[in-house]
Amino acid sequence: NHAGVFYGAFADEELEGVVAHFADRSLIVQAPNGLNKLIPALIRHTPFAVEGIFGPPSQASQTLALLLEDRTQVQMNEDGCLYELSLEMLILPQNLCTGRLTADVAAVDDLPFLRQWYGDHLTETLHAKNNPKKRQEGRHLADRGVSEQRTWILCDDEQPVSCCEVSAWVDEAVQVGLIFTPSEYRCRRYARAVVAACLYAAWKRSIPKAYIFCNKSNSAALKLLSVLGFTPSDTYKRILLRQPVRFQV
């Protein structure tokens, strides 16, 4: 569910900051001067809980301080970078050009293994092995990705080996979110191939740019981005909470 609400802070009728709060419990901040106004307004009026905070490092940290006193509820607090690529400069990996690898939008028949993959991705990312809640969330995300035609699958000789998901797209740009390869297929350059295939399809639809967020400590992902031609654009912080914070409205 991508439904969301937006809150704006104004000074002399000029917009000085925005926070966007979505039904998936993510809170995105871009308000260098207005957070002290925006976060209290959000607490009073938002219909959604908060489970993740995303934005420039200092703003995300300030938002956390305004929302939550108990820091033991923070499950993940990491710094990353936004990478961008003009798709006309996309570098196609050699393994995608041989004809053995194929990539396409996922179909309903792919859901049995995609639900497992999405669950594996969540539990690995959040260090929450065998967490039933995250497994169920993974099933839901896989179902949504397939129904909205946002998930791409790479096959090697007809065997599914890797996937990625387009988390957002407009006429001007596409953003890739989830990228996952099961452990038994890693170190074979499959991830870069499925991302490249997805982005090449976007370029064929005349979408000019692509963006990917990446944790600064994820060396494998950083290598993938470099190989495809991405360059760093801006920094960000991602904060995930152990439990959703709900407000009385």
Short mmCIF file of C-alpha atoms in Angstrom, two decimals:
data_model
loop_
_atom_site.label_atom_id
_atom_site.label_comp_id
_atom_site.label_asym_id
_atom_site.label_seq_id
_atom_site.Cartn_x
_atom_site.Cartn_y
_atom_site.Cartn_z
CA ASN A 1 0.00 0.00 0.00
CA HIS A 2 1.67 3.22 -1.15
CA ALA A 3 -0.98 5.55 0.31
CA GLY A 4 0.57 8.40 2.24
CA VAL A 5 0.14 11.87 3.64
CA PHE A 6 2.45 14.87 3.29
CA TYR A 7 3.10 17.60 5.84
CA GLY A 8 4.71 20.90 4.89
CA ALA A 9 6.30 23.65 6.99
CA PHE A 10 6.11 27.18 5.67
CA ALA A 11 7.89 30.45 6.50
CA ASP A 12 6.53 33.65 4.93
CA GLU A 13 4.51 31.47 2.56
CA GLU A 14 7.69 29.70 1.40
CA LEU A 15 7.91 25.92 1.79
CA GLU A 16 10.89 25.15 4.07
CA GLY A 17 10.41 21.45 4.75
CA VAL A 18 8.35 18.34 4.02
CA VAL A 19 7.78 15.00 5.70
CA ALA A 20 5.98 12.18 3.90
CA HIS A 21 4.35 9.42 5.94
CA PHE A 22 3.15 6.25 4.22
CA ALA A 23 0.83 3.38 5.06
CA ASP A 24 3.80 1.00 4.97
CA ARG A 25 4.92 2.84 8.16
CA SER A 26 7.87 4.60 6.51
CA LEU A 27 8.56 8.25 7.30
CA ILE A 28 10.67 10.24 4.81
CA VAL A 29 12.00 13.61 5.91
CA GLN A 30 13.41 16.51 3.91
CA ALA A 31 13.11 19.51 6.17
CA PRO A 32 16.38 21.22 7.05
CA ASN A 33 14.58 24.00 8.95
CA GLY A 34 11.09 22.76 9.78
CA LEU A 35 11.27 19.48 11.71
CA ASN A 36 10.42 21.06 15.07
CA LYS A 37 7.09 22.10 13.54
CA LEU A 38 6.43 19.10 11.35
CA ILE A 39 7.01 16.18 13.72
CA PRO A 40 4.58 17.44 16.42
CA ALA A 41 1.99 18.02 13.67
CA LEU A 42 2.54 14.50 12.40
CA ILE A 43 2.13 13.04 15.91
CA ARG A 44 -1.19 14.86 16.29
CA HIS A 45 -2.69 13.98 12.91
CA THR A 46 -1.12 10.98 11.19
CA PRO A 47 -3.31 7.89 10.67
CA PHE A 48 -0.24 5.64 10.37
CA ALA A 49 2.34 4.11 12.67
CA VAL A 50 6.08 4.74 12.23
CA GLU A 51 8.52 1.85 11.80
CA GLY A 52 11.19 3.35 9.54
CA ILE A 53 12.74 6.82 9.23
CA PHE A 54 14.63 7.85 6.08
CA GLY A 55 16.34 11.10 5.17
CA PRO A 56 19.53 13.17 5.41
CA PRO A 57 21.56 11.90 8.41
CA SER A 58 21.10 14.88 10.72
CA GLN A 59 17.38 15.17 9.92
CA ALA A 60 16.69 11.47 10.41
CA SER A 61 18.50 11.57 13.77
CA GLN A 62 16.57 14.65 14.86
CA THR A 63 13.29 13.02 13.82
CA LEU A 64 14.11 9.95 15.91
CA ALA A 65 14.82 12.16 18.94
CA LEU A 66 11.49 13.95 18.50
CA LEU A 67 9.53 10.72 18.12
CA LEU A 68 11.10 8.30 20.55
CA GLU A 69 12.86 8.53 23.90
CA ASP A 70 13.61 4.82 24.31
CA ARG A 71 16.60 4.19 22.02
CA THR A 72 16.53 0.46 22.81
CA GLN A 73 13.63 0.29 20.34
CA VAL A 74 16.00 1.08 17.46
CA GLN A 75 16.79 -2.08 15.52
CA MET A 76 18.91 -0.56 12.75
CA ASN A 77 20.60 2.82 12.36
CA GLU A 78 22.81 2.99 9.29
CA ASP A 79 24.24 5.57 6.93
CA GLY A 80 24.12 5.15 3.19
CA CYS A 81 24.28 6.95 -0.09
CA LEU A 82 21.93 7.63 -2.96
CA TYR A 83 23.45 6.54 -6.27
CA GLU A 84 22.27 7.78 -9.65
CA LEU A 85 22.74 6.79 -13.27
CA SER A 86 21.75 8.33 -16.59
CA LEU A 87 20.37 5.23 -18.27
CA GLU A 88 21.96 6.08 -21.60
CA MET A 89 25.24 5.39 -19.76
CA LEU A 90 24.14 1.99 -18.39
CA ILE A 91 26.91 -0.60 -18.73
CA LEU A 92 25.41 -3.99 -19.59
CA PRO A 93 27.27 -6.88 -17.90
CA GLN A 94 28.92 -9.34 -20.24
CA ASN A 95 27.01 -12.30 -18.75
CA LEU A 96 23.73 -10.67 -19.82
CA CYS A 97 24.86 -10.48 -23.42
CA THR A 98 25.62 -14.18 -23.98
CA GLY A 99 21.99 -15.27 -24.31
CA ARG A 100 22.13 -17.87 -21.55
CA LEU A 101 20.71 -15.50 -18.96
CA THR A 102 17.16 -14.21 -19.37
CA ALA A 103 15.21 -11.68 -17.32
CA ASP A 104 11.57 -10.70 -17.24
CA VAL A 105 8.82 -9.35 -15.02
CA ALA A 106 7.72 -11.94 -12.45
CA ALA A 107 4.42 -13.78 -12.86
CA VAL A 108 1.98 -15.35 -10.40
CA ASP A 109 3.55 -18.77 -11.01
CA ASP A 110 6.80 -17.42 -9.55
CA LEU A 111 5.27 -16.59 -6.17
CA PRO A 112 6.15 -19.84 -4.34
CA PHE A 113 9.90 -19.18 -4.53
CA LEU A 114 9.61 -15.38 -4.51
CA ARG A 115 7.80 -15.46 -1.16
CA GLN A 116 10.71 -17.47 0.23
CA TRP A 117 13.27 -15.11 -1.30
CA TYR A 118 11.57 -11.98 0.01
CA GLY A 119 11.38 -13.52 3.48
CA ASP A 120 15.05 -14.48 3.30
CA HIS A 121 15.95 -10.94 2.23
CA LEU A 122 14.10 -9.35 5.16
CA THR A 123 15.48 -11.70 7.79
CA GLU A 124 19.04 -11.30 6.47
CA THR A 125 18.84 -7.52 6.22
CA LEU A 126 17.36 -7.12 9.70
CA HIS A 127 19.38 -9.94 11.29
CA ALA A 128 16.07 -11.53 12.27
CA LYS A 129 16.56 -15.18 11.37
CA ASN A 130 13.43 -17.35 11.65
CA ASN A 131 11.27 -14.33 12.55
CA PRO A 132 7.67 -15.36 11.60
CA LYS A 133 6.52 -11.74 11.41
CA LYS A 134 9.21 -10.85 8.87
CA ARG A 135 8.48 -14.03 6.91
CA GLN A 136 4.83 -13.03 6.67
CA GLU A 137 5.80 -9.50 5.68
CA GLY A 138 8.02 -10.96 2.97
CA ARG A 139 5.11 -12.97 1.58
CA HIS A 140 2.98 -9.82 1.46
CA LEU A 141 5.71 -7.81 -0.29
CA ALA A 142 6.29 -10.56 -2.85
CA ASP A 143 2.58 -10.75 -3.63
CA ARG A 144 2.43 -6.97 -4.05
CA GLY A 145 5.52 -6.84 -6.24
CA VAL A 146 4.09 -9.43 -8.60
CA SER A 147 0.58 -7.97 -8.70
CA GLU A 148 1.97 -4.51 -9.49
CA GLN A 149 4.48 -5.91 -12.02
CA ARG A 150 7.44 -4.40 -10.17
CA THR A 151 9.50 -7.56 -9.57
CA TRP A 152 12.06 -8.82 -12.08
CA ILE A 153 13.51 -12.34 -12.14
CA LEU A 154 16.77 -13.52 -13.69
CA CYS A 155 17.01 -17.10 -14.95
CA ASP A 156 20.14 -19.05 -15.84
CA ASP A 157 19.22 -21.78 -18.31
CA GLU A 158 15.58 -21.41 -17.14
CA GLN A 159 16.51 -21.73 -13.44
CA PRO A 160 15.49 -18.65 -11.35
CA VAL A 161 18.64 -17.34 -9.67
CA SER A 162 18.13 -13.68 -8.68
CA CYS A 163 15.53 -10.90 -8.46
CA CYS A 164 15.12 -7.19 -7.99
CA GLU A 165 12.17 -4.89 -7.43
CA VAL A 166 11.34 -1.44 -8.75
CA SER A 167 10.27 0.48 -5.66
CA ALA A 168 9.26 3.68 -7.44
CA TRP A 169 8.97 5.00 -10.96
CA VAL A 170 7.84 8.16 -12.72
CA ASP A 171 8.38 9.41 -16.25
CA GLU A 172 11.66 11.02 -15.18
CA ALA A 173 13.27 8.22 -13.17
CA VAL A 174 13.10 4.71 -11.76
CA GLN A 175 14.28 3.54 -8.34
CA VAL A 176 15.39 -0.02 -7.62
CA GLY A 177 14.83 -1.21 -4.07
CA LEU A 178 15.13 -4.89 -3.18
CA ILE A 179 17.97 -6.82 -4.83
CA PHE A 180 18.33 -10.46 -3.77
CA THR A 181 20.20 -13.57 -4.80
CA PRO A 182 19.78 -16.81 -2.78
CA SER A 183 22.97 -17.90 -1.03
CA GLU A 184 23.47 -20.92 -3.32
CA TYR A 185 23.65 -18.66 -6.39
CA ARG A 186 25.85 -15.87 -5.06
CA CYS A 187 29.28 -14.82 -6.39
CA ARG A 188 28.17 -15.48 -9.98
CA ARG A 189 27.33 -11.86 -10.90
CA TYR A 190 23.62 -12.58 -11.16
CA ALA A 191 22.51 -9.54 -9.16
CA ARG A 192 24.15 -7.07 -11.51
CA ALA A 193 22.56 -8.87 -14.47
CA VAL A 194 18.98 -8.71 -13.16
CA VAL A 195 19.35 -5.04 -12.18
CA ALA A 196 20.83 -4.21 -15.58
CA ALA A 197 18.02 -6.00 -17.40
CA CYS A 198 15.40 -4.13 -15.37
CA LEU A 199 17.08 -0.77 -16.02
CA TYR A 200 17.57 -1.50 -19.71
CA ALA A 201 13.81 -2.09 -19.98
CA ALA A 202 13.21 1.26 -18.27
CA TRP A 203 15.55 2.97 -20.74
CA LYS A 204 13.66 1.36 -23.62
CA ARG A 205 10.53 3.02 -22.21
CA SER A 206 12.34 6.41 -22.41
CA ILE A 207 12.92 6.73 -18.64
CA PRO A 208 16.18 8.69 -18.46
CA LYS A 209 17.49 8.13 -14.90
CA ALA A 210 17.81 5.48 -12.22
CA TYR A 211 18.44 5.70 -8.47
CA ILE A 212 19.48 3.13 -5.87
CA PHE A 213 20.05 3.59 -2.14
CA CYS A 214 22.99 1.63 -0.71
CA ASN A 215 24.45 1.09 2.75
CA LYS A 216 28.05 2.31 2.85
CA SER A 217 29.19 -0.97 4.41
CA ASN A 218 27.65 -3.20 1.71
CA SER A 219 30.74 -3.86 -0.39
CA ALA A 220 29.01 -6.31 -2.76
CA ALA A 221 26.26 -3.81 -3.59
CA LEU A 222 28.76 -0.99 -4.00
CA LYS A 223 30.67 -3.12 -6.51
CA LEU A 224 27.45 -3.82 -8.42
CA LEU A 225 26.65 -0.11 -8.64
CA SER A 226 30.13 0.75 -9.85
CA VAL A 227 30.09 -1.94 -12.54
CA LEU A 228 26.75 -0.71 -13.92
CA GLY A 229 27.93 2.91 -14.02
CA PHE A 230 26.23 4.43 -10.95
CA THR A 231 27.85 7.36 -9.14
CA PRO A 232 27.13 8.69 -5.61
CA SER A 233 24.69 11.57 -5.43
CA ASP A 234 23.78 12.25 -1.79
CA THR A 235 23.95 10.75 1.70
CA TYR A 236 21.05 9.43 3.76
CA LYS A 237 20.30 7.61 7.01
CA ARG A 238 17.95 4.67 7.51
CA ILE A 239 16.52 3.98 10.96
CA LEU A 240 14.33 0.94 11.60
CA LEU A 241 12.43 0.34 14.85
CA ARG A 242 11.82 -3.01 16.54
CA GLN A 243 8.11 -2.27 16.85
CA PRO A 244 5.88 0.29 15.09
CA VAL A 245 5.28 3.48 17.06
CA ARG A 246 1.59 4.36 17.09
CA PHE A 247 0.04 7.68 18.03
CA GLN A 248 -3.31 8.60 19.55
CA VAL A 249 -5.13 10.75 16.99
#
